[in-house]
Structures are given as C-alpha cells and as structure tokens.
Coordinates of C-alpha atoms in Angstrom, one line a residue:
X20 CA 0.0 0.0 0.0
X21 CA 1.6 3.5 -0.9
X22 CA 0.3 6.3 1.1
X23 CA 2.3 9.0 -0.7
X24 CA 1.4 10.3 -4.4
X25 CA 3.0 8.5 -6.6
X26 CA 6.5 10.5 -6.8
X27 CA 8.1 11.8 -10.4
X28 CA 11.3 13.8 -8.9
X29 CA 14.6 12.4 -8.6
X30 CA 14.3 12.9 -4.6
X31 CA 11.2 11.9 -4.4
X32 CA 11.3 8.6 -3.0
X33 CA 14.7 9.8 -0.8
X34 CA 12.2 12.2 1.2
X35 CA 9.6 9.5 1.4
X36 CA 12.4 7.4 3.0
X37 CA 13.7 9.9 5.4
X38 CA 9.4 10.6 6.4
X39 CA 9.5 6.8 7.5
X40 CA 12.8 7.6 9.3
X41 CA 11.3 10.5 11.0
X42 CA 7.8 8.3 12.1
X43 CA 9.9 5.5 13.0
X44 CA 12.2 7.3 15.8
X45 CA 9.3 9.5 17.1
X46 CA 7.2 6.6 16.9
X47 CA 9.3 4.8 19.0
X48 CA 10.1 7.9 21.8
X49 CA 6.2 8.0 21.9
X50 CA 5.5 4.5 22.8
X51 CA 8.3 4.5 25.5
X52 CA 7.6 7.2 26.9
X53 CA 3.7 6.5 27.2
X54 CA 4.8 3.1 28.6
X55 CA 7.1 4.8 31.2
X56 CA 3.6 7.1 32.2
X57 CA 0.9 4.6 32.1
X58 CA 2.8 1.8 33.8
X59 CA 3.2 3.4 37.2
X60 CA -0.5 4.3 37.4
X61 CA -1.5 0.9 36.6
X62 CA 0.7 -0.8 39.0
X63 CA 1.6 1.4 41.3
X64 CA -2.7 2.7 42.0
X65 CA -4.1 2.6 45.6
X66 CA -6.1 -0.6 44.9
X67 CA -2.6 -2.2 44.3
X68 CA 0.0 -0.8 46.7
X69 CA -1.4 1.1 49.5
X70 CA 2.1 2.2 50.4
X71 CA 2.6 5.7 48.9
X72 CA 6.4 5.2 47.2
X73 CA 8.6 8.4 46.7
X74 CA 11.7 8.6 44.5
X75 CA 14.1 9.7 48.0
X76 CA 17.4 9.2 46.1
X77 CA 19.0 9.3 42.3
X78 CA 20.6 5.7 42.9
X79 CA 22.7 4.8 40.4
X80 CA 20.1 2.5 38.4
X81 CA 18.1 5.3 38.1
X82 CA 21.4 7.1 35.9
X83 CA 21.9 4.5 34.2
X84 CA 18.2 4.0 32.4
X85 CA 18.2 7.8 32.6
X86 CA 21.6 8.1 30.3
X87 CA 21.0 5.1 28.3
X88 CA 17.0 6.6 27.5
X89 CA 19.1 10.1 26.7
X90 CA 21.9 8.4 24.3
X91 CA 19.2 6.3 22.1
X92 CA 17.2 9.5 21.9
X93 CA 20.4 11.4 20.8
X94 CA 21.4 8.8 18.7
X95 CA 18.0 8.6 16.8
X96 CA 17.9 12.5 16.0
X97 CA 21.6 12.4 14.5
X98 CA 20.8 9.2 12.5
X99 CA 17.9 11.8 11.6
X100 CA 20.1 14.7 10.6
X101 CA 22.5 13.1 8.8
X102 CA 20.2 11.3 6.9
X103 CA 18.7 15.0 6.4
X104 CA 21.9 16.6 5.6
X105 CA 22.4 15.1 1.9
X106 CA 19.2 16.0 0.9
X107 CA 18.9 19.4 2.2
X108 CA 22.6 19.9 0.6
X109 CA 21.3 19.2 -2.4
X110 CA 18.2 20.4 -3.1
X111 CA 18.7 23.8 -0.8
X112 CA 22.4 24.8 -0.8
X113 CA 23.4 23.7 -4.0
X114 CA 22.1 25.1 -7.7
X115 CA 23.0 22.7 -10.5
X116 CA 23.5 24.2 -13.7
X117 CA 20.1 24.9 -15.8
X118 CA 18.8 23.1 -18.9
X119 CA 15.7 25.4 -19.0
X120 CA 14.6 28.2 -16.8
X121 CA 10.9 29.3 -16.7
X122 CA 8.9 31.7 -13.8
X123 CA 6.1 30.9 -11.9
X124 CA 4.1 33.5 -10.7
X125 CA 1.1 33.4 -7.7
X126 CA -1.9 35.2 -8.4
X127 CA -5.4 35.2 -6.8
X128 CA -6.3 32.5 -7.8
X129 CA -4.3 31.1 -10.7
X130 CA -0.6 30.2 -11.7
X131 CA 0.7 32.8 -14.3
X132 CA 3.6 30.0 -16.1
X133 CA 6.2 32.4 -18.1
X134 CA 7.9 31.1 -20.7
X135 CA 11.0 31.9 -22.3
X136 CA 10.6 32.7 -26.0
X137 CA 12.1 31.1 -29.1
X138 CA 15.2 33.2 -27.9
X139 CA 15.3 31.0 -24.7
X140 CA 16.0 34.1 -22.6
X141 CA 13.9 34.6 -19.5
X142 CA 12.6 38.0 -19.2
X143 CA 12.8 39.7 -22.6
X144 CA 10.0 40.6 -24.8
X145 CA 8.9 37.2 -26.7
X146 CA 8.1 35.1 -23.3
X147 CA 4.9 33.6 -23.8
X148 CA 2.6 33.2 -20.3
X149 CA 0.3 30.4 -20.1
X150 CA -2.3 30.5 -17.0
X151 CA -2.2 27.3 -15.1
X152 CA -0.5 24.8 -17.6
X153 CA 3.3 24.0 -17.2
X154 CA 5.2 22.0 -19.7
X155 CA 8.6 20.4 -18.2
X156 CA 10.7 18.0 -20.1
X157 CA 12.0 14.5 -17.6
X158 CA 15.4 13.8 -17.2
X159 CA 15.8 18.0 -17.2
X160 CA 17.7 20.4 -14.5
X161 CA 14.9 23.0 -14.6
X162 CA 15.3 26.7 -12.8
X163 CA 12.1 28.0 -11.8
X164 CA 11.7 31.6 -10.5
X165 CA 9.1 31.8 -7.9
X166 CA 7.0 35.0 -7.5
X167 CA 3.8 35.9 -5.6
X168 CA 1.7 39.0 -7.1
X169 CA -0.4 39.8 -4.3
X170 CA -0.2 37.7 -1.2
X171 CA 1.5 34.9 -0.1
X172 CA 1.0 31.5 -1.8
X173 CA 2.8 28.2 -1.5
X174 CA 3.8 26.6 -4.8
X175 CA 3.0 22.9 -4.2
X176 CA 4.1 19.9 -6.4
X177 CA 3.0 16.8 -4.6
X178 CA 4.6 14.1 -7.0
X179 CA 7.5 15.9 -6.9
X180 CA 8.2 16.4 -3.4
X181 CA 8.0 20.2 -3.7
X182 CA 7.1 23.2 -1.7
X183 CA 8.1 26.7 -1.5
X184 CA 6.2 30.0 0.0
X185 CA 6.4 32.7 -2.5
X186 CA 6.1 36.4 -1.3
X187 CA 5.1 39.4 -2.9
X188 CA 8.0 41.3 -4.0
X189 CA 10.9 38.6 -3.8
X190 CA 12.0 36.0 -6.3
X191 CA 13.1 32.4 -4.8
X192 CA 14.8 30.6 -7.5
X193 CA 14.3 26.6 -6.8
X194 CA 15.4 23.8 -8.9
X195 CA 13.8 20.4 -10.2
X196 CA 14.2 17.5 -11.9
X197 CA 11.3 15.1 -13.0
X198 CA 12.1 11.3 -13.6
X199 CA 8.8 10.2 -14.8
X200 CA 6.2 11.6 -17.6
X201 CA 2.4 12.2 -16.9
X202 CA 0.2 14.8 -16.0
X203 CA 0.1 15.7 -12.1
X204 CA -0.7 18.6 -9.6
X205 CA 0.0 21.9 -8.8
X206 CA -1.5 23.6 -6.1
X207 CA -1.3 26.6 -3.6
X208 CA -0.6 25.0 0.0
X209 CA -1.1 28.4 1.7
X210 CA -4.5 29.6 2.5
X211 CA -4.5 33.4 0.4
X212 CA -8.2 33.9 0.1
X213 CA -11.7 32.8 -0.7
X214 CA -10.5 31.2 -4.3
X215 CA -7.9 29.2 -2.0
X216 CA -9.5 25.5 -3.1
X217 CA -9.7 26.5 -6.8
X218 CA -6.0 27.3 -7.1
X219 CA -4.9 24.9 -9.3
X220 CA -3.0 23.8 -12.2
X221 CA -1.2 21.0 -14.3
X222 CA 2.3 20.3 -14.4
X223 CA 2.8 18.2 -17.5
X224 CA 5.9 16.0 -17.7
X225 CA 6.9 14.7 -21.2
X226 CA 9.9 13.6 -23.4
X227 CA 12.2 16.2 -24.6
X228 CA 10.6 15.7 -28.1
X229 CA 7.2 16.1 -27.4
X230 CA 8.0 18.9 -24.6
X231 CA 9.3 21.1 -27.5
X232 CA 6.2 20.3 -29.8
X233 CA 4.5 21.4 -26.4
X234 CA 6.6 24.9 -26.2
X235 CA 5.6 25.3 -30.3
X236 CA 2.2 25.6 -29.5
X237 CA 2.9 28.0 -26.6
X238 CA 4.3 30.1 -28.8
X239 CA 2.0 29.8 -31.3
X240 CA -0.6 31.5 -28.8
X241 CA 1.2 34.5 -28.9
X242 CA 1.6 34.7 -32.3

C-alpha cells in the first residue's frame, strides 16, 4: 500500500524514506515514553500498593536508564540529521546548472507560467505566459523563479516532493528535476483567500521531443 502520491522527482522517493525515518524514531520515543507514564499508574494505583512510594534518592540505576533513554534518543535524531543533511545539501544549498529556466508567478487564484521565447531568454519581450498549464521535459535540470503578485502562496508539487512560500515582491529561485512523464498537480498549500481551493493547475511532464512540440504551441498563442 503507498500512502504517498505517486513520486516523479529524482528525490522523491529519498524524502519519502527519510518521512519513514522520522515516524519511526518518534514513533518509537512515543510508545516509550507512554509506557514509562501509564505503567506506574497501573501498577503502582491505591487498589494495588497502599504504600505511597517516593523517589528519595537518584541511585545509580536510576542514571543508568536515565543516560542510556538520553543516548538512544540522541542517537535517533543524529541518525535523523545526517540522513537530512544530503538531501537538504542538495536540493537547498546547491544550484546545478540549468537546462531550462521558466517563472512561476502566484496570483489570486491562478498560476501565471512564463515562458521563455524562441530566444530562450527569460525575461525579454517574446516570453509567452500560459495560466495554469506547465510543460517540463523529464530527465531535465529545470530553474524556476518563484513570484507571488499579491499575497502569499505556497507553490505545491505533490509528485515531486515540492514546496516553497512565495512572497510578494521577492523571487526564490528553486530547482527540479522530474524522472517520470504524466500529467500531475500543482496547487497553492497556503491559504491566500476565498478562491484558495480552486488554485490549481497541471504540471505536464513529457519527453524532450514532445516537450518542445509542447513549447511550439505555446508560442504559437502569442503569435
């Protein structure tokens, strides 16, 4: 059973590995320390022991499960962070070099998708915009430039493991490479008004052949 969208993004599936990570050490702090609270008050109730017991010295049993419950925990959350580490490296300190380079811009309540033209320059007068429709080739480092128009909004990619707050004013350039081809989500993940729900789009991944037939007909709608 998969209870994750179905991932297209080379770190996809890493992220869904470090999630289970994550549950599984918290998971496990959870149930020990529930255990460590319920099992006194079960055994150690009135009906059971009418002798009231108080903890009247740290002994040195009592250091020893206290340091060996502190070095798992400590061992779990750097077994956490280093597993963390690579990914954020790569994904948020490090900007591999661009095969294509579009911008996406948040607008109540649509996604404005700018194209570069048939010059392939972001940002000069031929870009084409499409409203809610982005073409990406697989197998592609692509550069997006993240804007928000009015308020904030959240550009969300669910297959792809993605998520960045965009805010008016400012341009966060992110990275992304798909893996897969298909036709999947894009959404807003931060609440920016009453056309919130409706904020959606289509991120369509295809081959590099049929991604440039794709950015034909986007420029044929200018034209």
């Amino acid at each position: 059973m998969n209870f994750f969208p179905e991932s297209n993004s080379n770190i996809g599936l890493e992220i869904d590995n470090l999630f289970w990570i994550i549950t599984g050490v918290v998971g496990i702090a959870t149930v020990i320390t529930l255990f460590l609270f319920i099992y006194p008050m079960v055994t150690r109730s009135k009906k059971r022991s009418k002798i009231e017991r108080y903890m009247v010295d740290f002994t040195h049993r009592n250091r020893i499960w206290l340091y060996t419950g502190m070095f798992l925990l400590l061992m779990g959350d750097l077994y956490i962070l280093v597993k963390e580490h690579s990914i954020w490296q790569r994904v948020e300190q490090e900007l591999p070099e661009a095969d294509f380079k579009i911008a996406i811009v948040g607008k109540q309540w649509m996604w404005d998708i700018i194209y570069p033209g048939p010059d392939g320059k972001l940002y000069t007068d031929d870009d084409v915009n499409a409203i809610n429709e982005l073409h990406l080739p697989v197998d592609k480092v692509i550069h997006m430039d993240l804007k928000a128009m009015d308020v904030v909004h959240s550009v969300f990619l669910p297959q792809s493991r993605f998520k960045q707050d965009v805010l008016p004013g400012r341009t966060i350039t992110r990275w992304i490479k798909l893996n897969k081809e298909g036709t999947f989500d894009i959404t807003c993940a931060e609440i920016c008004g009453i056309g919130h729900s409706a904020m959606r789009g289509v991120l369509i991944a295809e081959s590099d052949k049929k991604w440039k037939e794709s950015l034909e007909k986007i420029y044929g709608i200018k034209k």
